[in-house]
Every structure is written in C-alpha cells, then in structure tokens.
N, CA, C and O atoms as a DFTB+ gen file, in Angstrom:
420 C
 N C O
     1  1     131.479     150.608      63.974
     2  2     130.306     151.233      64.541
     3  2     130.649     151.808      65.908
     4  3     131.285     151.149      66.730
     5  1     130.253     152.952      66.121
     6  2     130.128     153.493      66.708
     7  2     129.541     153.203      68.395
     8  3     128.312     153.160      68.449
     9  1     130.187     153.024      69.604
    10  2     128.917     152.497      71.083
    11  2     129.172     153.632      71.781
    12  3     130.098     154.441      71.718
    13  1     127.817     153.530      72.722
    14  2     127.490     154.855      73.495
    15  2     127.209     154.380      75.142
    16  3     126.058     154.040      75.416
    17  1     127.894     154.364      75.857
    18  2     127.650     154.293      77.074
    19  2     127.543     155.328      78.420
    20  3     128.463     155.915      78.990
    21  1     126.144     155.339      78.710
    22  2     125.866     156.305      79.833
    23  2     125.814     156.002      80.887
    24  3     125.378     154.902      81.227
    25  1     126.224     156.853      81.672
    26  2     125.753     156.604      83.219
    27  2     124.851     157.586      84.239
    28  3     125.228     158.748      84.391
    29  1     124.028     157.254      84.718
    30  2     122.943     158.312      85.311
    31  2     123.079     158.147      86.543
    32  3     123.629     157.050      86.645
    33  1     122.862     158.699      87.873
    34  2     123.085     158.530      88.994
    35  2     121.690     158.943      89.572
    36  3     120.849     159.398      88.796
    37  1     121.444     158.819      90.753
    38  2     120.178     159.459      91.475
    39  2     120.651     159.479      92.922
    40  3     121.301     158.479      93.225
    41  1     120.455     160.505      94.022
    42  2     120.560     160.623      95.567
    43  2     119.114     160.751      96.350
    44  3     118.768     160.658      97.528
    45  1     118.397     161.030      95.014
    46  2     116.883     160.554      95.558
    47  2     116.091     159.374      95.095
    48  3     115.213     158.851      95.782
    49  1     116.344     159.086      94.225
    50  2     114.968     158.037      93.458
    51  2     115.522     156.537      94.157
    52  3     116.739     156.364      94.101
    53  1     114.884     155.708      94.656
    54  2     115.492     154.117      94.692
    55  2     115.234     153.647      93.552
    56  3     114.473     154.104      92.699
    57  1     116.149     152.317      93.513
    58  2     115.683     151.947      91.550
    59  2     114.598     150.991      91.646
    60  3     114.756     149.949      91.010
    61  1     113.600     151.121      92.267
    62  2     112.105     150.652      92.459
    63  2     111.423     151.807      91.916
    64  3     110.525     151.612      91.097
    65  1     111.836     153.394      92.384
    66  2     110.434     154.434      92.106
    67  2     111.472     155.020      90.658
    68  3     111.005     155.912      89.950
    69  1     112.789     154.458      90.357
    70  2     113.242     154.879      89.022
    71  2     112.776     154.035      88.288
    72  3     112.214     154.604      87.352
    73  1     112.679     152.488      88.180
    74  2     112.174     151.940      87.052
    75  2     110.591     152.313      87.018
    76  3     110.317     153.096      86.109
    77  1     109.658     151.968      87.708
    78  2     108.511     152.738      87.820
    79  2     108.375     154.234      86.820
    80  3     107.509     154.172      85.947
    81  1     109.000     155.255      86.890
    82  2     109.512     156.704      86.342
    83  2     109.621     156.113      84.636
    84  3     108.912     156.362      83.661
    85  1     110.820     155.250      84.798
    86  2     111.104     155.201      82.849
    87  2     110.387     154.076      82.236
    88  3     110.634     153.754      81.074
    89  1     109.215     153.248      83.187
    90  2     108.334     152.226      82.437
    91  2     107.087     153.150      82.328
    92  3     106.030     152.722      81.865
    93  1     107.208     154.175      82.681
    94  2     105.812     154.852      82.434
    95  2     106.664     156.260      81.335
    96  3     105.941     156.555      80.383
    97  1     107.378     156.690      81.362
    98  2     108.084     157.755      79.984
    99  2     108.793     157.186      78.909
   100  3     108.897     157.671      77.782
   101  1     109.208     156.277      79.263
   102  2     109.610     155.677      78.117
   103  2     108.934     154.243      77.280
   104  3     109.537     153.698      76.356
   105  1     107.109     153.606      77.985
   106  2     106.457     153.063      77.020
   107  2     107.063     151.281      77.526
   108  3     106.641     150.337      76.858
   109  1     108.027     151.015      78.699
   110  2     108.945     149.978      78.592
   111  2     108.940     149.209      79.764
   112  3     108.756     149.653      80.897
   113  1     109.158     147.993      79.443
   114  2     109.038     146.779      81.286
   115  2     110.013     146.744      80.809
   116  3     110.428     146.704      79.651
   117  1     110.778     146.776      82.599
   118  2     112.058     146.205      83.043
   119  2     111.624     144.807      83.482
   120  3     110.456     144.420      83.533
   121  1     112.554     144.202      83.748
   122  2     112.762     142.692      84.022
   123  2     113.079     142.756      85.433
   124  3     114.163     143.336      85.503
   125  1     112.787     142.534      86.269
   126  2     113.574     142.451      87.651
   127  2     114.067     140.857      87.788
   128  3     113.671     139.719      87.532
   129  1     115.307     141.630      88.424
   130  2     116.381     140.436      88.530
   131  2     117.497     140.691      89.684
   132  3     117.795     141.728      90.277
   133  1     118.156     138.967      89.819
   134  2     118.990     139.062      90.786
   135  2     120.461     138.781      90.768
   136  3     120.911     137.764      90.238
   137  1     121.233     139.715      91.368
   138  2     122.634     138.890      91.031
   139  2     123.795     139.657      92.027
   140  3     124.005     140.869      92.068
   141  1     124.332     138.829      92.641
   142  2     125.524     138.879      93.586
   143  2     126.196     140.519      93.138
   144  3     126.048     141.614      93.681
   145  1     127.095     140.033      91.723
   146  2     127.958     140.543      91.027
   147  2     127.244     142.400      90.927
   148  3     127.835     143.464      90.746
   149  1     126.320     142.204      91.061
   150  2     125.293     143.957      91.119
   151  2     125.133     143.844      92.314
   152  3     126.274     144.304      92.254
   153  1     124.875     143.695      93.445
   154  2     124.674     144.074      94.581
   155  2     123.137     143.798      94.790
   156  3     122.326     144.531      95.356
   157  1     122.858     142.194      94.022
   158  2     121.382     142.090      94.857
   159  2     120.244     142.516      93.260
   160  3     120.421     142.460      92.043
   161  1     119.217     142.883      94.078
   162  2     117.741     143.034      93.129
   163  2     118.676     144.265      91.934
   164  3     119.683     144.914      92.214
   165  1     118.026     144.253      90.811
   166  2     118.410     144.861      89.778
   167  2     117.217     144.950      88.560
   168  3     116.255     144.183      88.533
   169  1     117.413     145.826      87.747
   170  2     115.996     146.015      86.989
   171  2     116.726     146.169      85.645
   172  3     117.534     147.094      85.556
   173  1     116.460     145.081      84.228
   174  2     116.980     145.564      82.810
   175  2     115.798     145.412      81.620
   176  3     114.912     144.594      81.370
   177  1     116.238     146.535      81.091
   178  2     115.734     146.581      79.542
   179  2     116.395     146.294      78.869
   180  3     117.573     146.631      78.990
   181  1     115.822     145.275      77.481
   182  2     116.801     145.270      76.922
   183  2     115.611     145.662      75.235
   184  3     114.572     145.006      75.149
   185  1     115.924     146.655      74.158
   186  2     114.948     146.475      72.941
   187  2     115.568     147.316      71.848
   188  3     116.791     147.405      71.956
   189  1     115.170     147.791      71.084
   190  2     115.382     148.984      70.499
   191  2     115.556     150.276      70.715
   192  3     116.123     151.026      69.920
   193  1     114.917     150.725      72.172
   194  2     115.801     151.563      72.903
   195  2     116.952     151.621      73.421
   196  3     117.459     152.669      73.821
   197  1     117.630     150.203      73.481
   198  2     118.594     150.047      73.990
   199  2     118.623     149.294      74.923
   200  3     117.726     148.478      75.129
   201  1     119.937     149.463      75.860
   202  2     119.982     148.300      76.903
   203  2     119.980     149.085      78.318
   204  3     120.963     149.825      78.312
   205  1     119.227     149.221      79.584
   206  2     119.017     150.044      80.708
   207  2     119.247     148.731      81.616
   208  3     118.846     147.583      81.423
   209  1     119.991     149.244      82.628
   210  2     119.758     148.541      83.756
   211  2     120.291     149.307      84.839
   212  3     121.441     149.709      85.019
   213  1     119.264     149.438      85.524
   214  2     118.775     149.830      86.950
   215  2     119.441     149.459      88.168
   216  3     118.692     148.659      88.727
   217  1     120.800     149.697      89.078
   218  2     120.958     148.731      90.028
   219  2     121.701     149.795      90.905
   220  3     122.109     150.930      90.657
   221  1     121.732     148.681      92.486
   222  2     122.234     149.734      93.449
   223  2     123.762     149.950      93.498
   224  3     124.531     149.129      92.998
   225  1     124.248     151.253      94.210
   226  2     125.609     151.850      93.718
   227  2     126.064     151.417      95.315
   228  3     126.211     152.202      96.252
   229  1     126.251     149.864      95.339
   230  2     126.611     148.901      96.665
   231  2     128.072     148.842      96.749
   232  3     128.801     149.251      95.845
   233  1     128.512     148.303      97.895
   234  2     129.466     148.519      98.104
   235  2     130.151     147.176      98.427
   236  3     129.891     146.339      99.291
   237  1     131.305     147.231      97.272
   238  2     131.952     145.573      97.525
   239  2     132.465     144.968      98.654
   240  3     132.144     145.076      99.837
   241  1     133.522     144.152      97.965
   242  2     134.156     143.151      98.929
   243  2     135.025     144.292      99.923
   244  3     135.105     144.181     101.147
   245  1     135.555     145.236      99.238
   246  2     136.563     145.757     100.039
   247  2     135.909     147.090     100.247
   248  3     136.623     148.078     100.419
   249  1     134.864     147.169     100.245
   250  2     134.083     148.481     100.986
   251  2     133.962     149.760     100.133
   252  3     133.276     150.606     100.706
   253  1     134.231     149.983      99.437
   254  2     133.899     150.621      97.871
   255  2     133.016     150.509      97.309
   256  3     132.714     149.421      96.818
   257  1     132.162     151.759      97.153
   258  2     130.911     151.549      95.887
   259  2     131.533     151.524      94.620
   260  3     132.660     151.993      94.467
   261  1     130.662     150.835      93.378
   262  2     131.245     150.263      92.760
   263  2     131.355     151.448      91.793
   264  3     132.179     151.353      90.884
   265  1     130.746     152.350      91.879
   266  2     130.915     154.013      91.373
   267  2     131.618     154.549      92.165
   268  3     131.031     155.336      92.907
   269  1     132.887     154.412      92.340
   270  2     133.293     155.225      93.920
   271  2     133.433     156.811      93.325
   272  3     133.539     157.562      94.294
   273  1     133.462     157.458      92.222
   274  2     133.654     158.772      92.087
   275  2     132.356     159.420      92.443
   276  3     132.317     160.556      92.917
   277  1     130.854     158.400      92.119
   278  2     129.969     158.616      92.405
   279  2     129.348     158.448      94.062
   280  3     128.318     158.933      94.530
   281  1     129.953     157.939      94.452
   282  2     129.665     157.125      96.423
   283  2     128.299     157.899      96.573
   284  3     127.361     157.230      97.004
   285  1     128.041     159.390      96.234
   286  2     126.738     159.852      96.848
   287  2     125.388     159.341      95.986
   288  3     124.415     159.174      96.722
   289  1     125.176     159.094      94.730
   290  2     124.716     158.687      93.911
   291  2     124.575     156.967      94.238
   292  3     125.256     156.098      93.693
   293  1     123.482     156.741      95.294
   294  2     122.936     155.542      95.641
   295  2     122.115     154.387      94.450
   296  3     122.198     153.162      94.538
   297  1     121.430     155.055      93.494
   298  2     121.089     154.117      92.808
   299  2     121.711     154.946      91.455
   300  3     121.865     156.167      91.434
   301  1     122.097     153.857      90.125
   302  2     122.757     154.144      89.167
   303  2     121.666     153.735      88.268
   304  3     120.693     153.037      88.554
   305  1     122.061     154.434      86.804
   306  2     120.966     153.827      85.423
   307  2     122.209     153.688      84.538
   308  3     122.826     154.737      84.355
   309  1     122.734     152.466      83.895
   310  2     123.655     152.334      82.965
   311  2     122.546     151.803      81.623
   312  3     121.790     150.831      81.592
   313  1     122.828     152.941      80.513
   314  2     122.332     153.012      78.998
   315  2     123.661     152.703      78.074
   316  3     124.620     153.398      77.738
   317  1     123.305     151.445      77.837
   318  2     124.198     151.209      76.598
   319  2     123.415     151.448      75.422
   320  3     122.226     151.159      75.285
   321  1     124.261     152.065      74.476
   322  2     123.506     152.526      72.872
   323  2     121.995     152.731      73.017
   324  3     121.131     152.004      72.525
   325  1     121.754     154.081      73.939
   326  2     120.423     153.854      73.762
   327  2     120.421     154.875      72.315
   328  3     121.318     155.442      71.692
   329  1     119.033     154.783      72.165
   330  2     118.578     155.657      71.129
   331  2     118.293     156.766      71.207
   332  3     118.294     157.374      72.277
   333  1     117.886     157.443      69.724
   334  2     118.072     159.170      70.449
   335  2     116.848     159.441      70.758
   336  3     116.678     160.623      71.057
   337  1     115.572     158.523      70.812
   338  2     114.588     159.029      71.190
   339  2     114.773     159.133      73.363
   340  3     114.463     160.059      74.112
   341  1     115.393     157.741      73.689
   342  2     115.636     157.837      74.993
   343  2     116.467     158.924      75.625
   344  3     116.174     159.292      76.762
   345  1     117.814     159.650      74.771
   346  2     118.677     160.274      75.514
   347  2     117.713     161.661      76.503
   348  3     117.835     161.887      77.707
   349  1     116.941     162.281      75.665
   350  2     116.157     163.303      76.139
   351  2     115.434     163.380      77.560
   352  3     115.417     164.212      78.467
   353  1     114.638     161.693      77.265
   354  2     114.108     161.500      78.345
   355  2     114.728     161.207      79.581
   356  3     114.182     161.440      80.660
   357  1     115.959     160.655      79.450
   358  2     117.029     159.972      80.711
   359  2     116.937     162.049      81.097
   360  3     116.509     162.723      82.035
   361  1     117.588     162.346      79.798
   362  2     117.842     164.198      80.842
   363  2     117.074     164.638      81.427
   364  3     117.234     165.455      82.334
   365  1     115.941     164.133      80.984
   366  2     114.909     165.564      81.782
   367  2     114.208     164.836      82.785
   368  3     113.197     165.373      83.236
   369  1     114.491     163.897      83.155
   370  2     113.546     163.174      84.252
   371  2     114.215     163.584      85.707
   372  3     115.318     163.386      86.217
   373  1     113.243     164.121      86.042
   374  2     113.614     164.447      88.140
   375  2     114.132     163.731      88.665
   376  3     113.774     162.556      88.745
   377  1     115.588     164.423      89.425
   378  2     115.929     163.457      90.288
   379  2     117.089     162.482      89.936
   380  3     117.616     161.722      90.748
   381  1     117.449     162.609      88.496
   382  2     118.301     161.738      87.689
   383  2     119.359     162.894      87.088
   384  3     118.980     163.971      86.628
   385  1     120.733     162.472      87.177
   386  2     121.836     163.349      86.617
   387  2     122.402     162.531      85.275
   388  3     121.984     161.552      84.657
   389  1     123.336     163.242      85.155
   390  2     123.802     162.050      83.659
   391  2     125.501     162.635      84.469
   392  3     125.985     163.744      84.698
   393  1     125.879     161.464      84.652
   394  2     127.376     161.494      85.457
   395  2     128.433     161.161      84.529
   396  3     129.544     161.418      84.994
   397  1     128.444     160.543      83.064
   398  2     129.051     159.988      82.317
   399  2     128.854     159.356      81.194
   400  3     128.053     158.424      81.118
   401  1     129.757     159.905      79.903
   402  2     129.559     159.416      78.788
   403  2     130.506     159.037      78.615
   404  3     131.514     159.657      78.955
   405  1     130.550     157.641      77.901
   406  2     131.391     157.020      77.254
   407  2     131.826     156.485      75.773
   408  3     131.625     155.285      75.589
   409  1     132.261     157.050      74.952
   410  2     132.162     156.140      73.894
   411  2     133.707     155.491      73.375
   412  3     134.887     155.703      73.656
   413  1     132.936     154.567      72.437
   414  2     134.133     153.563      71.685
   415  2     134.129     152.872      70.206
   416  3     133.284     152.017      69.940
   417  1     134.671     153.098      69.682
   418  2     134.382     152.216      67.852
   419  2     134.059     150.880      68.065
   420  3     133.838     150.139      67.108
C-alpha cells in the first residue's frame, strides 16, 4: 500500500488561528497537546481523514528549526494519508502553502 505524506507551511497563520481554519472546513476537532520532542503546545487529528498535526517550526537543541529548508514557515501542518476529500482543502486555504510531498510503499 501505498503512504502519502504532506507538509504545509504558513508565515502567517499561528497553529491556534490554523487549527481553528481546518476545524471549521474540514467538519474536525483537533486534540491539543503537549510535548518537548514538537516544541511545546501542538494540535492532532487523527480519523478517516487522516492524520494532521499542527505544530510550531521551533528550533532545537542546536538552534535549527526542525524544517530548516523551511526556517521562514513558522507554523507547519504534517498530513499523513490524508484523503482526497482533505487534499483540496489543505490547497486552497489562505495563508497555507504545500512545501512537500512525500511518498512510500
């Protein structure tokens, strides 16, 4: 089978007024949550749309965001296998780029 991994970036939205944005277009509660390893507060979906999580593009131990190709792109949206009803909506929402696709068998 086939996996699909995206990456979305934003230089405007914080991922407070982005999850807000895709719990109202895409029908869906995020979970807010916490964890070192993300850089602090973080927001995930997890359903039949797939798996979203919301978190900041912080900067580690050794001073590197953890997107460093991305560094300007402050908050990130990582979509694993979403569905094709979500891909549309991740594109066309303000303010949100799509920085990367990934796939793998």
């Amino acid at each position: 089978m086939k996996h699909a991994y995206y990456l979305y970036g934003s230089t405007s939205l914080d991922g407070r007024t982005l999850r807000e944005s895709l719990e109202a277009a895409l029908e869906v509660h995020f979970e807010r949550r916490n964890s070192d390893y993300r850089g602090g507060e973080y927001f995930r979906f997890q359903g039949s749309e797939g798996l979203l999580t919301i978190e900041a593009n912080y900067t580690d131990e050794d001073g590197c965001p953890v997107e460093e190709d991305f560094s300007d792109h402050g908050t990130l949206l990582y979509a694993s296998d979403p569905s094709s009803s979500v891909v549309p909506v991740l594109n066309e929402l303000t303010g949100l780029d799509l920085l990367r696709i990934d796939e793998s068998e």
